Short mmCIF file of C-alpha atoms in Angstrom, two decimals:
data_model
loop_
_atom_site.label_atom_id
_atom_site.label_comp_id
_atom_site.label_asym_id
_atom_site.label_seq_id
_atom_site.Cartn_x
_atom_site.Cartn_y
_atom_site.Cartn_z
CA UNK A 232 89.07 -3.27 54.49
CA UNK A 233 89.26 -6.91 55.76
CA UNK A 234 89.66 -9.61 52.91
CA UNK A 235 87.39 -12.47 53.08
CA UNK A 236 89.14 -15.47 52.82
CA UNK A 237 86.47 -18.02 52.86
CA UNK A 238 85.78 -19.75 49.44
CA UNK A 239 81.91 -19.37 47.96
CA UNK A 240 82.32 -23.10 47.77
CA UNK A 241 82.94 -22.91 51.34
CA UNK A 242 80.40 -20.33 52.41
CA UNK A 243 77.57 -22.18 50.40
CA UNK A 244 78.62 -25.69 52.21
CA UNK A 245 78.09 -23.42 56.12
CA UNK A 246 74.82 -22.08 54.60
CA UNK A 247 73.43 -25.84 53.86
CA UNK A 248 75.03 -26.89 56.82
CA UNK A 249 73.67 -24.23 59.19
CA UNK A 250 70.09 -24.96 57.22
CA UNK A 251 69.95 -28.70 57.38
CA UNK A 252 70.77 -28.09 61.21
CA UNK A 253 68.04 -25.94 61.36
CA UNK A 254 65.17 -28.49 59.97
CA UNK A 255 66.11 -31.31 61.51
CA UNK A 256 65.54 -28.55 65.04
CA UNK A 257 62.41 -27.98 63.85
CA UNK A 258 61.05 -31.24 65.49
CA UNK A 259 62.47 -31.46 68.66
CA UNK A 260 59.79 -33.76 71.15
CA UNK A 261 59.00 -32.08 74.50
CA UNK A 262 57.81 -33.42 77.53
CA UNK A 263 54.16 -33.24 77.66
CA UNK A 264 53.05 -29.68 79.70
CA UNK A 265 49.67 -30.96 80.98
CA UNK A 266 48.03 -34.41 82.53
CA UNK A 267 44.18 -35.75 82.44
CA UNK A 268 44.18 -34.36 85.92
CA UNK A 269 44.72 -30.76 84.73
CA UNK A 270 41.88 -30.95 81.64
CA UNK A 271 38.06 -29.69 82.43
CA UNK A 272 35.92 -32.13 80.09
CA UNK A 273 32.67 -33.67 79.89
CA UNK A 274 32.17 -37.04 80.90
CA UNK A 275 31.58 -38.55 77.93
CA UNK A 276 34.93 -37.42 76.05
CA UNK A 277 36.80 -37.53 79.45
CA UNK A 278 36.04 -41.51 78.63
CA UNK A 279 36.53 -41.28 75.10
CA UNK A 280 39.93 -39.82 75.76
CA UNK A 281 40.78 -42.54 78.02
CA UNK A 282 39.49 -45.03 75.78
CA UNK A 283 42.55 -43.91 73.41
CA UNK A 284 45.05 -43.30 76.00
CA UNK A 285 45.00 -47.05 77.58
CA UNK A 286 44.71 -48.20 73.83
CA UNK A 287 49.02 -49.14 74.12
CA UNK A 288 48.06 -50.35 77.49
CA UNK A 289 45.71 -53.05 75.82
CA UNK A 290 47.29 -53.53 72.69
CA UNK A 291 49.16 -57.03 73.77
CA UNK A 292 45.78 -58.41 74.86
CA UNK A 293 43.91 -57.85 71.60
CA UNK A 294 46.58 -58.17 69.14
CA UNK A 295 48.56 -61.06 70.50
CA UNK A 296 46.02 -62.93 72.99
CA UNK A 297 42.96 -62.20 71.44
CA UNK A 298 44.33 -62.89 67.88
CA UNK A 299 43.73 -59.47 66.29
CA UNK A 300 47.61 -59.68 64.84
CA UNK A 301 45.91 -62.17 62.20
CA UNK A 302 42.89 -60.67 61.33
CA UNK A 303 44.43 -56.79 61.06
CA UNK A 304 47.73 -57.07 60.51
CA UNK A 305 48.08 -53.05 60.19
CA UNK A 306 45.89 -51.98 62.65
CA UNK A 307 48.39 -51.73 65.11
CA UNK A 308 48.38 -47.50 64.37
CA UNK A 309 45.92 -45.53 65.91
CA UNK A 310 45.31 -42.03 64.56
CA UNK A 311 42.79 -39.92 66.89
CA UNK A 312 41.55 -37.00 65.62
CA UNK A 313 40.36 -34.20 68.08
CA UNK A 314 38.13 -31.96 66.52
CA UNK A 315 35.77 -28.99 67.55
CA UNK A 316 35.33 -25.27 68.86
CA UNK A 317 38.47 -23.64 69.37
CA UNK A 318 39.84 -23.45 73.03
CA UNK A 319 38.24 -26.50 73.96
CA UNK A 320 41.08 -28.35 75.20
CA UNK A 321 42.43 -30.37 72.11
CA UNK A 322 45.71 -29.05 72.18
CA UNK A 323 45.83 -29.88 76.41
CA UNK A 324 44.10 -33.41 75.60
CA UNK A 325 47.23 -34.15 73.45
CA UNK A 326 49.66 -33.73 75.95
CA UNK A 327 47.78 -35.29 78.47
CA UNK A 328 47.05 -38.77 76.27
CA UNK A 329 51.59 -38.41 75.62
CA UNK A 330 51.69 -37.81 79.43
CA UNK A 331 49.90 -41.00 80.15
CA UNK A 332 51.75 -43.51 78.26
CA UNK A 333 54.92 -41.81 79.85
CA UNK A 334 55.82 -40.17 76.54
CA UNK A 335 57.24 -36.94 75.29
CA UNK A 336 55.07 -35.48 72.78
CA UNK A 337 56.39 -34.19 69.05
CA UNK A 338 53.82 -31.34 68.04
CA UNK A 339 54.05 -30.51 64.37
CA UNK A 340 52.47 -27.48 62.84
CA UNK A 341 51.85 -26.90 59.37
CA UNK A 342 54.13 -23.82 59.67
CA UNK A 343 57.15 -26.01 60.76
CA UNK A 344 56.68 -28.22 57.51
CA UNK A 345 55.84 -25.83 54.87
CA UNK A 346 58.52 -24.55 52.10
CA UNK A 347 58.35 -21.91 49.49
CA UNK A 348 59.92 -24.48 47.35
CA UNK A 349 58.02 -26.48 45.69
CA UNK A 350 58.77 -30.42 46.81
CA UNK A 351 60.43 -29.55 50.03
CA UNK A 352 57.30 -30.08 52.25
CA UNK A 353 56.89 -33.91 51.63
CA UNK A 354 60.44 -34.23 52.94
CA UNK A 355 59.76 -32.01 56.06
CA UNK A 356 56.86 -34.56 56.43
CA UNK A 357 59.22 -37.32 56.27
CA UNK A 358 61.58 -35.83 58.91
CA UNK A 359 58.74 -35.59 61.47
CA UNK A 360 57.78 -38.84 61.15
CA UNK A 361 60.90 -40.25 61.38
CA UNK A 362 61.98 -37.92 64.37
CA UNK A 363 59.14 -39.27 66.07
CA UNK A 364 60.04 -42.69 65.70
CA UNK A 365 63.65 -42.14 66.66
CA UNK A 366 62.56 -40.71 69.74
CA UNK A 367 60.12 -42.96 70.43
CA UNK A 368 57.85 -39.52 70.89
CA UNK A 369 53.59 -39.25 70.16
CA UNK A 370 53.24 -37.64 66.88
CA UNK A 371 51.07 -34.49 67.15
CA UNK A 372 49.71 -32.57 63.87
CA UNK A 373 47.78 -29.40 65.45
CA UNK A 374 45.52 -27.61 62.88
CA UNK A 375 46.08 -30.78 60.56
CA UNK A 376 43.23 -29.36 58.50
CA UNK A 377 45.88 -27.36 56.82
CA UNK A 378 47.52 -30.82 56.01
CA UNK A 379 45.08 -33.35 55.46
CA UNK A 380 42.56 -31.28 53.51
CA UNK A 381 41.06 -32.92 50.14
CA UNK A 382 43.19 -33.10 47.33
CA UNK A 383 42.72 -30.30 44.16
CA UNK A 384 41.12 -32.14 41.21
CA UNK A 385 41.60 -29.49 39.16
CA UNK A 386 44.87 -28.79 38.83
CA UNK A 387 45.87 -25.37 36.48
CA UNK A 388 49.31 -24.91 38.51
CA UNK A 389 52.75 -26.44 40.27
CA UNK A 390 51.58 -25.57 43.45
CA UNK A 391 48.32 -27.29 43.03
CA UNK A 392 50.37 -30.69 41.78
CA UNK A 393 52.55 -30.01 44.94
CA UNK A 394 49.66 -30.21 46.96
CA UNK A 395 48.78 -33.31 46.04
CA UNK A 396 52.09 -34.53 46.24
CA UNK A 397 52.32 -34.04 49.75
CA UNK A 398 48.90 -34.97 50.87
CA UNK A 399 49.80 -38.97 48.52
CA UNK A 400 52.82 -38.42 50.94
CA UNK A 401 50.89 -38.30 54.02
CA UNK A 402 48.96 -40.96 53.20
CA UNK A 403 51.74 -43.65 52.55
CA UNK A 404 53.41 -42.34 55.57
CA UNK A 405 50.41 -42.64 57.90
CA UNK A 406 49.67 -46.19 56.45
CA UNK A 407 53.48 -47.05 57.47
CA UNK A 408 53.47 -45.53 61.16
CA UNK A 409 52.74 -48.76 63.37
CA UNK A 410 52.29 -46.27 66.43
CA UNK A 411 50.25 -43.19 67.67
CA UNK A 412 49.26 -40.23 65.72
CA UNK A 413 46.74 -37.43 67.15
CA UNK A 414 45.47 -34.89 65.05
CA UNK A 415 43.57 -31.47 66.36
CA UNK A 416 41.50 -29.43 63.84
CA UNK A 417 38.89 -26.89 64.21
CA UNK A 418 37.18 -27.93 60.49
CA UNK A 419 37.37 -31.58 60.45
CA UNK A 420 34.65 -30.81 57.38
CA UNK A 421 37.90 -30.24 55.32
CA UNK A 422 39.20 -33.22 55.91
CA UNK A 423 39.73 -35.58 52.96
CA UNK A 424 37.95 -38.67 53.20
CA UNK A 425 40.72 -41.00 52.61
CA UNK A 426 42.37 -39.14 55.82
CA UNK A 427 38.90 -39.85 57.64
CA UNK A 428 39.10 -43.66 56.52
CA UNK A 429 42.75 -43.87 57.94
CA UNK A 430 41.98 -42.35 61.19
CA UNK A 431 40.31 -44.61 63.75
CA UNK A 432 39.02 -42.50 66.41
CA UNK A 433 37.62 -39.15 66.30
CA UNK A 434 36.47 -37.09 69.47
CA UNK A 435 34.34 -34.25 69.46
CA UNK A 436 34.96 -31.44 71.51
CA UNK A 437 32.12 -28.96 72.16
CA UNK A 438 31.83 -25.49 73.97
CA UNK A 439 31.66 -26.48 78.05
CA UNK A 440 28.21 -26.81 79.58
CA UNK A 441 27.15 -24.80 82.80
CA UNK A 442 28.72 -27.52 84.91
CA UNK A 443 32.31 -27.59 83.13
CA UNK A 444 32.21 -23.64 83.19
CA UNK A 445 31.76 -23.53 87.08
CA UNK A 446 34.61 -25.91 87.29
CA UNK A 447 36.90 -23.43 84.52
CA UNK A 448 35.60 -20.05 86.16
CA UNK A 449 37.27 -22.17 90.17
CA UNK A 450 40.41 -23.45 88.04
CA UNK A 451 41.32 -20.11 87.14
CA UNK A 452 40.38 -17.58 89.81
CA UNK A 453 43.82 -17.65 92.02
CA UNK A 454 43.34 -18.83 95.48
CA UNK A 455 45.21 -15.26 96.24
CA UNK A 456 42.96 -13.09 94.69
CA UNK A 457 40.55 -11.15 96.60
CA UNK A 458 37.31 -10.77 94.73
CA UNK A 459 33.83 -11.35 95.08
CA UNK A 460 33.23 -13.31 91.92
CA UNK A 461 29.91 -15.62 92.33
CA UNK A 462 31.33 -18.66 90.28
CA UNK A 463 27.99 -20.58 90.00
CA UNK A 464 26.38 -17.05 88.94
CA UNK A 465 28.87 -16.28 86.07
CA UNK A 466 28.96 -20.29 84.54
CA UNK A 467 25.20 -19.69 84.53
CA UNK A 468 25.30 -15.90 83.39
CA UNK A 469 27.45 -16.60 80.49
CA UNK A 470 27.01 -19.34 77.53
CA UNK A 471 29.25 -20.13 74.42
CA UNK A 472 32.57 -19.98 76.51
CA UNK A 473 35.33 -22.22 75.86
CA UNK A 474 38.21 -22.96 78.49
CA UNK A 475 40.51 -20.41 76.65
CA UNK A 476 37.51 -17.62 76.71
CA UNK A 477 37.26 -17.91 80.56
CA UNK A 478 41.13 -18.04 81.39
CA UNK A 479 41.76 -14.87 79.24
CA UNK A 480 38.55 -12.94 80.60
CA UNK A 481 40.03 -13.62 83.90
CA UNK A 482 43.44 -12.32 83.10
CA UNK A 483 42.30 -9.34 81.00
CA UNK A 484 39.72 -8.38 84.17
CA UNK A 485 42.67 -8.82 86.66
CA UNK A 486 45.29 -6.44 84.63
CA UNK A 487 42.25 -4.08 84.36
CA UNK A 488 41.63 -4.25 88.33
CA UNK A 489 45.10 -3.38 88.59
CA UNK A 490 45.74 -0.47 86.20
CA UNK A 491 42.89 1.10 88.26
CA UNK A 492 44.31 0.35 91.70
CA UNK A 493 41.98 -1.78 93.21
CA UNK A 494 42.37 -3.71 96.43
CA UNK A 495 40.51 -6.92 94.55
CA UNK A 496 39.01 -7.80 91.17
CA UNK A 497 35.41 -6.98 91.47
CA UNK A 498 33.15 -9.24 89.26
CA UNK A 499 31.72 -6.62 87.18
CA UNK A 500 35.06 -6.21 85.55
CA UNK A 501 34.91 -9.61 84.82
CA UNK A 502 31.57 -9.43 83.71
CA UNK A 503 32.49 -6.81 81.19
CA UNK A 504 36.00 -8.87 80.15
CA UNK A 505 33.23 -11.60 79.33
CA UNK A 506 31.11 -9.37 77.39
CA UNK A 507 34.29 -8.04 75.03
CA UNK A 508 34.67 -11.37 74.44
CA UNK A 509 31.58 -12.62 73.13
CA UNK A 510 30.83 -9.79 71.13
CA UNK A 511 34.62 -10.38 69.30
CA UNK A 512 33.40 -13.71 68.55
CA UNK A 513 29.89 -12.86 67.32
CA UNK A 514 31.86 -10.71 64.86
CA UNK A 515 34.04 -13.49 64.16
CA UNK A 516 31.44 -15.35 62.94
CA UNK A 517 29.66 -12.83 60.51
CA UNK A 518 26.71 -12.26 63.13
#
């Protein structure tokens, strides 16, 4: 039987070793994976989401020309918040806003920060933060309702003091960050106010109108794909669809079509992709 030779001094220095290697992967920035060019928006928050992305691009006029640097001296952070329906495009209008300042993009989910132990999560905050600024990287909380929810003012237990903790954490961090921070939530109504206050811009992303639909249903029918889908008859058929409802109907109708052995993806398969769909959500919602 082979002796182990290593020390428990030494194998509990490779375990902390091997773990603080480990967190500090956790927030690695990536190059943005989508532009403005490749979102499907409104008009109005197309502009709203340009108002935010040239906000760098104008910051020298109105801090330093204008005289802004005097008047709000730490103003010079911008969080946006992007808020709405789920599979909207919040997630896609993050990269895209990294993408145009020439960027990369460090996406943080409340999963990558949390820790059984009570304590730890404030300092996994930290670390994100600080990656960020060492890599000169857009700081992205997605579902940052689990994060910036309002504080317990009850507290009966640790956890509910560790809560706390790491939400006063937040806060001093945010107020510190000279430089961009988006959020993305689906229930911006659990936001706590003082996280509203701190955030400057929120954008409201709703469920695509018939218009934005016909434009989804032609981004995502291949140009190789026989079919005889009627795109202005199924944005018109079909309401409460969100860019992520039409891609997957698509994809779920086309891996149907082809377990059958079709020749092309007749509509009525994506008709009935569609329907699945919208009755899953229906029940999602308690209707």
């Amino acid at each position: 039987m082979p002796i182990n030779k290593n020390k428990p001094q030494d194998a509990f220095e490779e375990t902390q070793k091997n773990s603080s290697e480990t967190e500090e992967n956790i927030f690695i920035p990536e190059e943005p994976k989508f532009s403005l060019e490749d979102i499907i928006l409104s008009d109005a928050v197309k502009a709203q989401i340009l108002d935010v992305a040239t906000y760098a691009e104008n910051s020298y006029r109105v801090f330093e020309l204008w005289g802004f640097k005097n008047t709000h001296k730490f103003s010079k952070r911008i969080g946006i918040n992007l808020y709405g329906a789920p599979g909207t495009g919040k997630t896609m209008a993050a990269h895209a806003i990294a993408k145009y300042l020439g960027r990369k993009i460090l996406i943080v989910n409340y999963a990558d920060i949390e820790s059984k132990y009570v304590g730890e999560t404030p300092k996994n905050i930290r670390k994100a933060f600080e990656a960020a600024k060492k890599n000169n990287a857009i700081l992205f909380f997605d579902e940052a309702d689990a994060i910036l929810s309002k504080r317990v003012t009850n507290m009966t237990q640790a956890v509910d003091v560790s809560v706390n903790q790491t939400r006063s954490v937040m806060l001093m961090l945010m107020n510190e960050f000279q430089d961009f921070i988006i959020f993305a939530t689906n229930f911006i109504e659990n936001f706590d106010p003082a996280f509203m206050r701190r955030i400057s811009v929120h954008v409201k992303f709703e469920l695509p109108d018939e218009d934005c639909r016909r434009k989804l249903w032609q981004k995502y029918i291949p140009a190789e794909l026989p079919n005889n889908i009627d795109v202005a008859e199924i944005a018109k058929k079909f309401e409460g669809l969100s860019g992520s409802d039409i891609s997957t109907a698509m994809l779920n109708a086309a891996f149907k079509a082809a377990r059958l052995n079709l020749d092309a993806l007749d509509k009525k398969l994506v008709f009935e992709a569609v329907e699945n769909i919208l009755v899953s959500k229906k029940a999602n919602a308690g209707e």
